[in-house]
Amino acid sequence: MLAQASLAVVGRSLKKEREQKTLAEISKEQLLAKSSQLEAMISSMENEIADQLLRKDEMKEEHTKLSKNTDTLRENMAKLEVELAEAALAKAKAESKATEVVQEYSKKLADMQTTLEAEKKIKEEVRPELSAAKRAVESKKKSTELQKMVDEIEL
């Protein structure tokens, strides 16, 4: 009986060991399966992280390009503002010069008109005297001619 009891205990022990080995094998297979799943998930996550890092680098490059373009645009805007200011200054100078020229020519024109009016007035005032002077000159010429004739006749 003792032997049977021992055998039963050993049998139960063996049965438990087999069950434990079977459970251990099942657990090992499950762990291997879980491990494979985890490795696949890790690989997928690594790929996703790599893609995100690549996208991040691409976005960084795009941001750098946009920043450079923005800086270039700002520089160009500043240059255009300077050119616009210079053009406005040149326009103002040209307008000022044009105003000066117009004023100068207006003054000259006014002076010329004054001179013409003065000459006209002088001519009107002098015309009768000039006509009288012309007549006197002609008269003097005639008288000189007559005197010459008289002198010739007397000789």
mmCIF file of N, CA, C and O in Angstrom, residues 42-61:
data_model
loop_
_atom_site.group_PDB
_atom_site.id
_atom_site.type_symbol
_atom_site.label_atom_id
_atom_site.label_comp_id
_atom_site.label_asym_id
_atom_site.label_seq_id
_atom_site.Cartn_x
_atom_site.Cartn_y
_atom_site.Cartn_z
ATOM 1 N N ILE A 42 6.804 46.608 -32.726
ATOM 2 C CA ILE A 42 7.989 47.467 -32.553
ATOM 3 C C ILE A 42 8.540 47.873 -33.914
ATOM 4 O O ILE A 42 8.865 49.041 -34.146
ATOM 5 N N SER A 43 8.621 46.909 -34.824
ATOM 6 C CA SER A 43 9.120 47.199 -36.172
ATOM 7 C C SER A 43 8.215 48.214 -36.868
ATOM 8 O O SER A 43 8.690 49.161 -37.506
ATOM 9 N N SER A 44 6.894 48.015 -36.719
ATOM 10 C CA SER A 44 5.932 48.948 -37.312
ATOM 11 C C SER A 44 6.099 50.344 -36.706
ATOM 12 O O SER A 44 6.101 51.350 -37.418
ATOM 13 N N MET A 45 6.246 50.388 -35.384
ATOM 14 C CA MET A 45 6.424 51.677 -34.707
ATOM 15 C C MET A 45 7.742 52.329 -35.124
ATOM 16 O O MET A 45 7.804 53.546 -35.318
ATOM 17 N N GLU A 46 8.809 51.504 -35.256
ATOM 18 C CA GLU A 46 10.100 52.057 -35.697
ATOM 19 C C GLU A 46 9.961 52.648 -37.100
ATOM 20 O O GLU A 46 10.493 53.722 -37.377
ATOM 21 N N ASN A 47 9.250 51.923 -37.991
ATOM 22 C CA ASN A 47 9.033 52.433 -39.348
ATOM 23 C C ASN A 47 8.231 53.738 -39.312
ATOM 24 O O ASN A 47 8.529 54.691 -40.046
ATOM 25 N N GLU A 48 7.205 53.762 -38.477
ATOM 26 C CA GLU A 48 6.385 54.968 -38.352
ATOM 27 C C GLU A 48 7.209 56.133 -37.813
ATOM 28 O O GLU A 48 7.118 57.257 -38.309
ATOM 29 N N ILE A 49 8.046 55.852 -36.814
ATOM 30 C CA ILE A 49 8.915 56.891 -36.247
ATOM 31 C C ILE A 49 9.901 57.382 -37.307
ATOM 32 O O ILE A 49 10.131 58.589 -37.448
ATOM 33 N N ALA A 50 10.451 56.432 -38.082
ATOM 34 C CA ALA A 50 11.386 56.814 -39.152
ATOM 35 C C ALA A 50 10.677 57.697 -40.180
ATOM 36 O O ALA A 50 11.242 58.704 -40.632
ATOM 37 N N ASP A 51 9.436 57.305 -40.543
ATOM 38 C CA ASP A 51 8.666 58.126 -41.480
ATOM 39 C C ASP A 51 8.409 59.518 -40.903
ATOM 40 O O ASP A 51 8.526 60.530 -41.603
ATOM 41 N N GLN A 52 8.043 59.571 -39.620
ATOM 42 C CA GLN A 52 7.779 60.858 -38.983
ATOM 43 C C GLN A 52 9.048 61.708 -38.918
ATOM 44 O O GLN A 52 9.001 62.924 -39.138
ATOM 45 N N LEU A 53 10.180 61.055 -38.625
ATOM 46 C CA LEU A 53 11.444 61.796 -38.604
ATOM 47 C C LEU A 53 11.783 62.327 -39.993
ATOM 48 O O LEU A 53 12.259 63.458 -40.143
ATOM 49 N N LEU A 54 11.516 61.490 -41.012
ATOM 50 C CA LEU A 54 11.758 61.928 -42.388
ATOM 51 C C LEU A 54 10.860 63.112 -42.729
ATOM 52 O O LEU A 54 11.318 64.113 -43.291
ATOM 53 N N ARG A 55 9.569 63.002 -42.369
ATOM 54 C CA ARG A 55 8.640 64.101 -42.599
ATOM 55 C C ARG A 55 9.066 65.345 -41.820
ATOM 56 O O ARG A 55 8.972 66.472 -42.312
ATOM 57 N N LYS A 56 9.557 65.129 -40.611
ATOM 58 C CA LYS A 56 10.020 66.248 -39.793
ATOM 59 C C LYS A 56 11.189 66.939 -40.487
ATOM 60 O O LYS A 56 11.235 68.176 -40.555
ATOM 61 N N ASP A 57 12.148 66.133 -41.011
ATOM 62 C CA ASP A 57 13.283 66.713 -41.722
ATOM 63 C C ASP A 57 12.819 67.469 -42.969
ATOM 64 O O ASP A 57 13.307 68.563 -43.268
ATOM 65 N N GLU A 58 11.865 66.875 -43.694
ATOM 66 C CA GLU A 58 11.332 67.527 -44.892
ATOM 67 C C GLU A 58 10.649 68.846 -44.517
ATOM 68 O O GLU A 58 10.817 69.861 -45.193
ATOM 69 N N MET A 59 9.880 68.807 -43.427
ATOM 70 C CA MET A 59 9.198 70.015 -42.978
ATOM 71 C C MET A 59 10.211 71.065 -42.524
ATOM 72 O O MET A 59 10.022 72.257 -42.751
ATOM 73 N N LYS A 60 11.304 70.610 -41.886
ATOM 74 C CA LYS A 60 12.347 71.528 -41.456
ATOM 75 C C LYS A 60 12.984 72.201 -42.669
ATOM 76 O O LYS A 60 13.207 73.411 -42.674
ATOM 77 N N GLU A 61 13.265 71.393 -43.709
ATOM 78 C CA GLU A 61 13.839 71.944 -44.937
ATOM 79 C C GLU A 61 12.877 72.942 -45.566
ATOM 80 O O GLU A 61 13.287 74.021 -46.015
#
